[in-house]
Amino acid sequence: MDAIPSSVLLLDEELRVVLVNRNFLEKSHQTAGATVGERLNAVFPEVILAEMGLEHQIRNVFKSNCATEGQRLTYRAPGVPIRVYYYSVVPVNWGDQVDHVLLLLDDVTERTRLGEEIRRMERHLASIVESASDIVISTDIRGAILTWNRAAQAITGYSLEEVRSRPLFDYCELAGATSIRRLFSKGAPREMGRTESDVKTKNGGSRPVSWVFSPMMDDSARTVGFVAVGRDLTEQRKFELQIVESQKLAALGVMARGIAHEIRTPLAVSSSAAQFLEEDDITDEFRHECAERVQRGIQKASTIIENLLRFAHPSADRNKTAVDVRHVVKEAVTLLENQARIQNVEIRTEFPPEPCRVLGVPSLLEQVFINLLLNAMNAMPNGGTVRISAEQSVGELRISVADTGVGISPEDRDKIFDPFYTKARPGKGTGLGLSICYSIVDQHKGSISGDSEPGQGSTFTIILPVLFPADEERDESFESHDSGSGRQS
Amino acid sequence: MSLLNLMILVVDDNPDICWVLDHLLGKLGAQCVRASDGQSALQAMQLHRLALMLVDAKLPDMDGLDLAGRVRGADPGVPVIMVSGYFYEDDPDIQAALAQGLICGFVEKPFAHAAITGAMEAALCSREAAPAVEAAVVC
């Protein structure tokens, strides 16, 4: 009996202790001599016995021959901290007669403390999730909403009751919903997923949200759902917009000087040529030359202004369609083939056999490749090779235009996309070509970068988002979302 | 103030502007030397006895004001006139360069030919009025 990790007392009908185990003696700080043979009220404090009605329960067990249901007993032995017991009274039969009862007491103090601790932790965790200023949502494996914190309610206006069991992507704008749906459709991804998607609000509006999806695992490391944490980007977007605006102002300052220099130079030539024409003693030949230079100067100034307009408004043509970049490049190459041959420049294209589809404006994309090819040709005054290649990887199309020309010096590399920055020989370039490329690619939600070593040629790489057939089906709504979100970069 | 037979360096990377100034200076009887960048201009200084320089603000290898600074360091007796569409007349950069004596005149593009002639004459007059500078040129 001493091996039993519970306190055990064997009591007779007179409620005297017949046997007691070591566990009880240790817990109650009593000795066997002071316990065995004593009545129950000498072993337990009177107040406990009265409050718990223990004597009454024991007599009932003697009568009924039925064990009591387990109950809690809080007991504080003199000089020791309070303990919590879980006890029951069990009859010990001799034939049909109950001649003794066992009083079993389990010390559940620690378990009770742990339980309270767990409940406290749960309350604490719940309070963290509820107090978070970020959206915290849990979903099942298919994306149906299970929980939705206070921030989610504050940002969207929907309460948990309204959204419970509904798919999360129902509350996201189309483009984002597509990528979130893709995430869920992957089955049970074990890794985090990130995306940005506008979330629909109850009042019919939308808020930009940056999402991080983490899989929820059960004990056997099986993905059973997702935790989605979303950060409201409204304020960040406003801030970004302010930065973009201030950058535009700074760029305008730089551009104003560039424009002034580029346009006033041909105007100065026209003006001077006109002044020469006013002189009496000029030859017919010089008069003819002057008139030609007046014309040419005006034409140059006008071309610069036109390029500037293209740079400022590359989005004038908003009719984006599904474009196969291979065809666009082919068109651009056809236009420049002749010039390339004269300059002894070979243009090679290496494209995958399958279509390289993006959503874009064909004429603008063609302009990008024309500008890049012209740049490459200018960098190879003694001839060379331009290699245009494309490859498609996860969701993006990467197109490289590599030349074997003079290259770009490290100090110029940061400035190549700045308007009016040029290393071209006078009259060969205005410094707007790459700025226009940058502007157009940005308009197509892509990126352009240049890599070069002096003397080793330059490679320009354009990355554009690939057009998925599913996206293509909803071109129209894709577009309306696009213009509505007002993203800037 | 006559420009007759004076050697004047035109520093501009635009061949059309060089054509204009070449003609203009030729009509005035001056000799025109051309340089299309800053380094060539500094080399031309070694080769020719220059009366003055007409310099553009933006050159392929350096800014016109930087070139003016280097010219002053190399030979303070050669006046530099900036001829440019990049700045405007009361531009703070131009006013500062004039105050520092980096340049002795500024002509905005497009220009009246009389403005160029006037700026050159004023520069040469002020040079003559400063004997110390003249001495430096002779050295």
XYZ file of C-alpha atoms in Angstrom:
628
model
C 0.000 0.000 0.000
C 2.937 2.221 0.662
C 3.841 2.035 -3.039
C 0.548 3.646 -4.089
C 1.221 7.275 -5.139
C -2.132 8.336 -3.618
C -3.082 8.800 0.030
C -5.066 5.802 1.292
C -6.848 5.392 4.596
C -8.783 2.276 5.573
C -11.600 3.139 7.956
C -13.921 0.935 9.971
C -17.591 1.506 10.710
C -16.769 3.708 13.657
C -14.732 5.883 11.320
C -11.489 4.860 12.991
C -8.351 4.582 10.894
C -7.371 0.954 10.513
C -4.580 1.383 8.004
C -2.854 4.361 6.516
C -0.208 4.476 3.812
C 3.046 6.386 3.765
C 1.836 8.862 1.162
C -0.894 10.140 3.521
C 1.497 10.437 6.452
C 3.966 12.417 4.357
C 1.308 14.748 3.015
C -0.364 15.308 6.381
C 2.909 15.501 8.325
C 1.570 12.927 10.825
C 2.913 9.708 12.207
C 1.355 6.268 11.928
C 1.111 6.107 15.727
C -0.863 9.322 15.871
C -3.163 8.201 13.063
C -3.891 4.490 13.226
C -6.693 3.730 15.675
C -7.758 7.394 15.742
C -11.156 8.547 14.626
C -11.444 10.493 11.433
C -12.081 13.772 13.269
C -8.712 13.394 15.033
C -6.934 12.987 11.692
C -8.682 15.691 9.630
C -9.464 19.137 10.954
C -13.059 19.425 12.095
C -13.762 22.314 9.763
C -12.882 20.246 6.656
C -14.901 17.298 7.726
C -17.894 19.562 8.311
C -17.548 21.452 5.113
C -17.072 18.418 2.933
C -19.615 16.319 4.814
C -17.047 13.522 4.716
C -18.379 11.583 7.700
C -21.834 11.618 6.165
C -20.509 10.389 2.833
C -18.578 7.555 4.487
C -21.628 6.382 6.418
C -23.604 6.430 3.145
C -21.019 4.166 1.508
C -21.275 1.729 4.424
C -25.012 1.709 3.886
C -25.223 1.756 0.097
C -22.172 -0.295 -0.759
C -21.579 2.224 -3.592
C -18.430 4.226 -4.102
C -18.814 8.015 -4.097
C -18.012 10.032 -7.147
C -14.684 11.804 -7.048
C -14.740 15.210 -5.382
C -12.293 17.980 -4.666
C -10.987 18.671 -1.212
C -8.801 21.574 -0.284
C -6.697 20.768 2.745
C -4.094 22.731 4.522
C -2.117 20.792 7.104
C -0.594 22.965 9.834
C 2.610 24.594 8.628
C 2.374 23.462 4.972
C 1.016 25.211 1.881
C -2.514 24.534 0.787
C -3.003 21.272 -1.116
C -5.835 20.244 -3.392
C -7.036 16.642 -3.296
C -9.344 14.676 -5.438
C -10.977 12.048 -3.218
C -13.442 9.229 -3.280
C -14.760 6.739 -0.788
C -14.753 3.114 -1.893
C -16.480 0.275 0.004
C -14.410 -2.794 1.023
C -16.713 -5.800 1.129
C -16.639 -8.947 3.125
C -19.307 -11.029 1.414
C -22.303 -8.689 0.961
C -21.371 -6.699 3.990
C -19.358 -3.522 3.823
C -17.030 -3.803 6.765
C -14.500 -1.144 5.838
C -14.173 1.769 3.419
C -11.141 3.094 1.663
C -10.688 6.844 1.593
C -8.559 7.546 -1.491
C -7.052 10.993 -1.845
C -5.101 12.076 -4.912
C -2.961 15.149 -4.553
C -3.929 17.204 -7.609
C -2.386 20.453 -6.377
C 0.224 20.432 -9.133
C -2.213 19.368 -11.814
C -4.635 22.060 -10.751
C -1.842 24.625 -10.829
C -0.805 23.477 -14.310
C -4.378 23.575 -15.515
C -4.726 27.116 -14.253
C -1.402 27.987 -15.837
C -2.573 26.548 -19.158
C -5.814 28.481 -18.949
C -3.858 31.622 -18.097
C -1.552 31.014 -21.092
C -4.532 30.402 -23.337
C -6.093 33.647 -22.175
C -2.749 35.375 -22.720
C -2.352 33.962 -26.254
C -5.912 34.827 -27.121
C -5.295 38.314 -25.841
C -2.137 38.614 -27.986
C -4.056 37.570 -31.097
C -6.972 39.823 -30.183
C -4.787 42.813 -29.301
C -2.563 42.501 -32.384
C -2.874 45.389 -34.798
C -2.274 42.935 -37.657
C -4.969 40.695 -39.052
C -4.604 37.176 -37.634
C -6.840 34.565 -39.225
C -6.813 30.811 -39.013
C -8.322 28.687 -41.742
C -8.756 25.033 -42.440
C -6.793 23.288 -45.151
C -9.158 24.546 -47.902
C -8.997 28.138 -46.739
C -12.315 28.274 -44.843
C -12.081 30.813 -42.020
C -11.972 29.375 -38.483
C -10.943 32.382 -36.397
C -10.750 36.085 -37.185
C -9.274 38.541 -34.705
C -10.365 42.007 -33.670
C -7.951 43.709 -36.133
C -9.499 41.679 -38.994
C -12.889 42.948 -37.908
C -11.659 46.529 -37.539
C -9.970 46.566 -40.969
C -12.685 44.772 -42.944
C -15.779 45.629 -40.954
C -16.854 41.962 -40.960
C -17.331 40.115 -37.657
C -16.227 36.524 -37.104
C -19.865 35.405 -37.198
C -20.231 36.839 -40.703
C -17.140 35.228 -42.133
C -16.878 31.930 -40.246
C -16.517 28.942 -42.582
C -16.411 31.196 -45.676
C -13.327 30.879 -47.939
C -10.738 33.545 -47.100
C -10.184 34.379 -50.776
C -13.816 35.512 -51.012
C -12.673 38.551 -49.063
C -9.710 39.329 -51.327
C -9.677 41.308 -54.561
C -9.412 39.240 -57.724
C -5.694 39.358 -58.490
C -4.727 38.588 -54.898
C -7.471 36.009 -54.545
C -5.996 34.142 -57.518
C -2.588 33.868 -55.922
C -4.079 32.924 -52.525
C -6.282 30.316 -54.205
C -3.159 28.962 -55.884
C -1.492 28.703 -52.500
C -4.350 26.660 -51.086
C -4.682 24.570 -54.211
C -1.106 23.357 -53.779
C -2.544 20.847 -51.306
C -0.726 21.034 -48.031
C 2.320 23.253 -48.445
C 4.709 23.030 -45.548
C 6.305 26.380 -46.136
C 5.297 29.944 -45.640
C 3.685 31.823 -48.479
C 3.670 35.576 -48.960
C 1.510 37.704 -51.165
C -0.059 41.101 -51.357
C -3.734 41.387 -51.936
C -6.359 44.023 -51.382
C -8.951 42.875 -48.883
C -12.604 43.725 -49.460
C -14.277 45.777 -46.766
C -17.901 45.567 -45.705
C -18.594 49.110 -46.912
C -17.666 48.101 -50.479
C -14.109 49.470 -50.414
C -10.789 47.709 -50.225
C -7.577 47.955 -48.212
C -4.115 46.845 -49.406
C -2.832 44.016 -47.212
C 0.470 42.173 -47.140
C -0.183 38.518 -46.221
C 2.014 35.842 -44.750
C 0.512 32.349 -44.750
C 1.994 29.734 -42.445
C 0.866 26.137 -42.329
C -0.608 24.876 -39.036
C 0.685 21.424 -38.155
C -0.857 18.815 -35.916
C 1.172 16.554 -33.574
C 2.056 14.246 -36.462
C 3.406 17.216 -38.510
C 0.461 17.050 -40.893
C -0.760 20.383 -42.267
C -4.272 20.878 -40.924
C -4.810 24.515 -41.787
C -3.223 27.912 -42.190
C -2.527 30.961 -40.137
C -2.783 34.103 -42.211
C -1.224 37.255 -40.804
C -2.088 40.365 -42.759
C -0.675 43.835 -42.372
C -2.749 46.780 -43.495
C -0.584 48.655 -45.998
C -2.843 51.700 -46.340
C -0.551 53.980 -44.332
C 2.567 52.513 -45.931
C 1.095 53.093 -49.392
C 0.380 56.731 -48.507
C 3.947 57.101 -47.303
C 5.319 55.414 -50.429
C 3.214 57.708 -52.560
C 4.678 60.713 -50.761
C 8.183 59.370 -51.401
C 7.359 58.776 -55.059
C 5.988 62.309 -55.312
C 9.085 63.803 -53.721
C 11.305 61.660 -55.935
C 9.346 62.890 -58.934
C 9.966 66.469 -57.849
C 13.683 65.774 -57.425
C 13.752 64.015 -60.803
C 11.917 66.975 -62.319
C 14.700 69.254 -61.091
C 17.342 67.052 -62.724
C 15.249 66.651 -65.855
C 14.564 70.372 -66.181
C 18.291 71.049 -66.568
C 18.669 68.110 -68.948
C 15.717 69.284 -71.034
C 17.079 72.830 -71.058
C 20.506 71.677 -72.231
C 19.203 69.272 -74.854
C 16.570 71.540 -76.358
C 18.350 74.884 -76.148
C 21.378 73.524 -78.003
C 19.571 72.823 -81.318
C 17.544 76.000 -80.783
C 20.819 77.936 -80.435
C 22.009 76.463 -83.727
C 18.745 77.412 -85.469
C 18.850 80.884 -83.948
C 22.468 81.475 -84.998
C 21.865 80.122 -88.499
C 18.918 82.536 -88.815
C 21.136 85.400 -87.649
C 23.731 84.450 -90.285
C 20.961 84.538 -92.910
C 20.337 88.189 -92.077
C 23.840 89.102 -93.138
C 24.292 90.641 -96.593
C 27.632 89.232 -97.685
C 26.928 85.503 -97.588
C 27.294 83.042 -100.402
C 24.374 81.041 -101.793
C 26.011 77.907 -100.528
C 26.239 79.279 -96.971
C 22.667 80.547 -97.139
C 21.536 77.071 -98.114
C 23.561 75.545 -95.272
C 22.100 78.008 -92.771
C 18.538 77.299 -93.848
C 19.184 73.584 -93.528
C 20.608 74.009 -90.017
C 17.597 76.081 -88.954
C 15.364 73.213 -90.065
C 17.530 70.541 -88.525
C 17.783 72.331 -85.163
C 14.026 72.700 -84.937
C 13.585 69.030 -85.911
C 16.002 67.924 -83.180
C 14.277 70.001 -80.521
C 10.957 68.579 -81.627
C 12.231 64.982 -81.489
C 13.467 65.532 -77.944
C 10.087 66.906 -76.921
C 8.366 63.902 -78.509
C 10.621 61.493 -76.607
C 9.905 63.400 -73.461
C 6.191 62.993 -74.066
C 6.673 59.259 -74.555
C 8.619 59.105 -71.308
C 5.964 61.050 -69.423
C 2.982 59.225 -70.905
C 3.985 55.717 -71.907
C 0.563 54.561 -70.719
C -1.383 56.663 -73.221
C -2.345 53.418 -74.906
C -4.023 51.460 -72.122
C -5.218 48.613 -74.290
C -3.175 45.844 -72.784
C -3.625 42.515 -74.437
C -1.987 39.121 -74.318
C 1.334 39.658 -76.090
C 3.815 37.042 -77.235
C 7.113 38.759 -76.531
C 8.806 36.639 -79.240
C 6.698 38.427 -81.890
C 7.349 41.864 -80.407
C 11.102 41.277 -80.484
C 10.882 39.962 -84.030
C 9.103 43.164 -85.128
C 11.753 45.320 -83.456
C 14.560 43.305 -85.049
C 12.951 43.573 -88.497
C 12.833 47.368 -88.164
C 16.532 47.626 -87.325
C 17.929 44.769 -89.442
C 19.047 47.035 -92.225
C 20.804 49.505 -89.989
C 22.462 46.617 -88.133
C 23.792 45.150 -91.376
C 25.312 48.505 -92.343
C 26.984 48.730 -88.911
C 28.201 45.145 -89.204
C 26.113 44.134 -86.178
C 24.663 40.640 -86.036
C 21.378 40.247 -84.134
C 20.728 36.743 -82.752
C 17.542 35.657 -81.038
C 17.220 32.620 -78.780
C 13.668 31.969 -77.725
C 11.851 28.992 -76.240
C 9.520 27.177 -78.670
C 6.444 27.903 -76.533
C 4.796 31.359 -76.509
C 6.208 33.919 -74.053
C 2.965 35.580 -73.086
C 2.674 38.726 -71.017
C -0.101 41.263 -70.537
C 1.011 44.395 -72.301
C 0.820 47.027 -74.998
C 2.615 45.616 -78.067
C 3.741 49.000 -79.440
C 5.240 50.058 -76.105
C 7.035 46.751 -75.591
C 8.376 47.007 -79.145
C 9.669 50.479 -78.289
C 11.606 48.960 -75.359
C 13.394 46.485 -77.627
C 14.021 49.096 -80.329
C 15.643 51.381 -77.733
C 17.747 48.551 -76.304
C 18.847 47.449 -79.774
C 19.744 51.013 -80.772
C 21.743 51.387 -77.567
C 23.544 48.115 -78.256
C 24.303 49.189 -81.826
C 25.630 52.562 -80.631
C 27.896 50.708 -78.214
C 29.405 48.730 -81.116
C 30.696 51.315 -83.620
C 32.989 48.668 -85.116
C 30.353 45.953 -85.319
C 29.603 43.047 -83.024
C 26.788 40.805 -81.872
C 23.544 41.425 -80.008
C 22.002 38.326 -78.461
C 18.360 38.504 -77.385
C 17.267 35.530 -75.313
C 14.220 34.696 -73.222
C 13.433 32.133 -70.577
C 10.350 31.510 -68.505
C 10.505 30.458 -64.888
C 8.012 30.548 -62.029
C 5.587 33.217 -63.035
C 8.114 35.420 -64.781
C 9.596 35.953 -68.192
C 13.242 37.003 -68.283
C 14.491 38.600 -71.501
C 18.159 39.496 -71.930
C 19.650 41.815 -74.520
C 23.426 41.342 -74.499
C 25.897 43.182 -76.725
C 29.629 42.900 -77.286
C 30.136 46.656 -77.198
C 32.185 49.108 -75.187
C 30.339 48.454 -71.920
C 29.394 50.874 -69.168
C 31.869 52.225 -66.626
C 31.043 51.543 -62.947
C 30.473 55.252 -62.206
C 27.923 55.508 -65.030
C 26.028 52.342 -64.100
C 23.771 54.023 -61.524
C 22.839 56.782 -63.937
C 21.964 54.862 -67.098
C 18.212 55.041 -66.465
C 18.282 58.748 -65.568
C 16.592 60.943 -68.165
C 19.041 62.805 -70.402
C 22.034 60.820 -69.218
C 23.925 59.787 -72.332
C 27.349 58.715 -73.435
C 26.336 58.679 -77.069
C 28.216 60.809 -79.507
C 26.603 64.217 -80.108
C 23.550 63.859 -82.228
C 23.389 60.098 -81.643
C 21.291 60.060 -78.504
C 19.351 62.277 -76.170
C 19.687 60.143 -73.053
C 16.001 59.309 -72.998
C 16.053 55.801 -74.542
C 16.693 53.806 -71.370
C 14.515 56.138 -69.297
C 11.655 55.358 -71.661
C 12.428 51.614 -71.399
C 12.380 51.876 -67.617
C 9.109 53.745 -67.655
C 7.424 51.282 -70.040
C 8.664 48.169 -68.217
C 7.516 49.651 -64.912
C 4.126 50.250 -66.504
C 4.020 46.520 -67.278
C 4.770 45.656 -63.646
C 8.209 44.423 -64.598
C 11.774 45.422 -63.898
C 14.786 46.273 -66.022
C 18.404 46.188 -64.965
C 21.738 46.637 -66.690
C 24.923 44.736 -66.082
C 28.204 45.595 -67.706
C 31.960 45.693 -67.505
C 33.884 48.245 -69.538
C 35.117 46.575 -72.697
C 33.092 43.424 -72.018
C 29.754 44.541 -73.429
C 26.480 45.167 -71.625
C 23.512 42.977 -70.788
C 20.095 44.427 -70.103
C 17.617 42.111 -68.421
C 13.889 42.677 -68.422
C 11.650 40.674 -66.116
C 7.935 40.691 -66.863
C 5.140 38.783 -65.104
C 4.013 35.829 -67.223
C 0.398 35.864 -68.299
C -1.332 32.713 -67.041
C -4.217 31.393 -69.121
C -6.477 31.863 -66.081
C -5.446 35.517 -65.823
C -6.048 35.951 -69.506
C -9.672 34.855 -69.107
C -10.279 37.724 -66.754
C -8.192 40.297 -68.540
C -10.883 42.859 -68.138
C -11.351 42.612 -64.399
C -7.608 42.230 -63.999
C -7.258 45.599 -65.631
C -9.911 47.326 -63.599
C -8.316 46.044 -60.412
C -4.974 47.180 -61.679
C -6.029 50.735 -62.199
C -8.065 50.814 -59.023
C -5.340 49.766 -56.655
C -3.163 52.720 -57.555
C 0.092 50.895 -56.849
C 3.230 52.860 -57.480
C 6.761 51.757 -57.357
C 38.357 95.892 -78.450
C 39.414 93.960 -81.518
C 39.435 90.196 -81.641
C 41.624 90.235 -84.715
C 44.030 87.304 -84.843
C 43.261 86.332 -81.255
C 43.160 82.595 -80.670
C 39.914 81.495 -79.053
C 39.160 77.946 -77.863
C 35.611 76.687 -78.292
C 34.893 73.752 -75.947
C 31.609 72.072 -76.894
C 30.766 68.466 -77.781
C 28.041 69.546 -80.173
C 29.458 69.917 -83.704
C 26.633 72.245 -84.759
C 27.460 74.720 -81.967
C 31.127 74.526 -82.979
C 30.060 75.310 -86.548
C 28.162 78.393 -85.319
C 30.988 79.742 -83.144
C 33.592 78.935 -85.777
C 31.730 81.102 -88.288
C 31.073 83.841 -85.812
C 34.688 84.067 -84.665
C 35.921 83.831 -88.263
C 33.803 86.849 -89.167
C 35.343 88.776 -86.277
C 38.833 87.922 -87.509
C 39.634 85.640 -84.591
C 41.158 82.195 -84.928
C 38.953 79.391 -83.635
C 40.347 76.231 -82.042
C 37.874 73.478 -81.168
C 37.848 70.918 -78.340
C 35.015 68.463 -77.789
C 35.785 67.595 -74.154
C 37.589 68.857 -71.074
C 40.787 66.873 -71.517
C 41.209 68.020 -75.122
C 40.644 71.600 -73.932
C 43.420 71.312 -71.325
C 45.734 69.845 -73.971
C 44.870 72.678 -76.370
C 45.909 75.137 -73.661
C 49.412 73.646 -73.776
C 49.608 73.921 -77.565
C 48.129 77.368 -78.190
C 48.464 80.806 -76.750
C 44.782 81.303 -76.022
C 43.136 84.708 -75.585
C 39.980 83.229 -74.118
C 37.757 80.156 -73.973
C 34.071 79.642 -74.737
C 32.973 76.614 -72.705
C 29.738 74.565 -72.624
C 28.332 73.525 -69.211
C 28.104 69.803 -69.927
C 31.045 68.030 -71.511
C 31.361 64.285 -71.973
C 34.165 63.943 -69.415
C 33.570 66.816 -66.987
C 31.341 69.758 -66.152
C 32.193 73.093 -67.777
C 32.564 74.721 -64.347
C 35.081 72.037 -63.317
C 37.023 72.730 -66.492
C 36.936 76.466 -65.694
C 38.431 75.690 -62.268
C 41.224 73.636 -63.822
C 41.896 76.308 -66.438
C 42.224 78.908 -63.698
C 44.606 76.590 -61.834
C 46.695 76.025 -64.969
C 46.652 79.585 -66.342
C 44.648 82.276 -64.515
C 45.208 84.650 -67.451
C 42.854 82.816 -69.833
C 39.315 84.147 -69.335
C 36.540 81.555 -69.550
C 33.077 82.442 -70.819
C 30.387 79.870 -70.299
C 27.997 79.449 -73.223
C 25.227 77.108 -72.173
C 21.556 76.214 -72.226
C 21.953 74.224 -69.011
C 21.923 77.267 -66.729
C 20.040 80.563 -66.717
C 21.673 83.923 -66.256
C 20.901 84.506 -62.571
C 21.312 80.793 -61.761
C 22.902 80.514 -58.280
C 25.640 78.226 -59.683
C 26.525 80.784 -62.358
C 26.396 83.702 -59.920
C 28.725 81.801 -57.579
C 31.123 80.939 -60.411
C 31.197 84.587 -61.500
C 31.753 85.779 -57.923
C 34.619 83.300 -57.478
C 36.146 84.409 -60.765
C 35.917 80.864 -62.171
C 34.248 82.337 -65.242
C 34.258 85.924 -66.375
C 31.061 85.807 -68.382
C 27.945 83.795 -69.114
C 25.906 83.639 -72.328
C 22.667 81.674 -72.407
C 21.830 79.468 -75.413
C 20.175 80.356 -77.746
C 22.157 83.573 -78.004
C 22.268 86.723 -80.068
C 25.627 86.930 -81.801
C 26.051 90.387 -80.318
C 25.832 88.831 -76.828
C 28.773 86.540 -77.556
C 30.791 89.374 -79.061
C 29.950 91.656 -76.134
C 30.913 89.030 -73.544
C 34.238 88.358 -75.280
C 35.088 92.053 -75.515
C 34.176 92.638 -71.870
C 36.361 89.694 -70.822
C 39.345 90.914 -72.795
C 38.927 94.492 -71.510
C 38.847 93.367 -67.904
C 41.922 91.230 -68.569
C 43.800 94.250 -69.900
C 42.718 96.268 -66.866
C 44.389 93.676 -64.625
C 48.168 93.841 -65.246
C 48.922 91.109 -62.722
C 46.860 88.675 -64.769
C 48.522 89.875 -67.966
C 51.886 89.167 -66.406
C 50.768 85.675 -65.583
C 49.768 85.136 -69.205
C 53.168 86.311 -70.390
C 54.894 83.899 -68.035
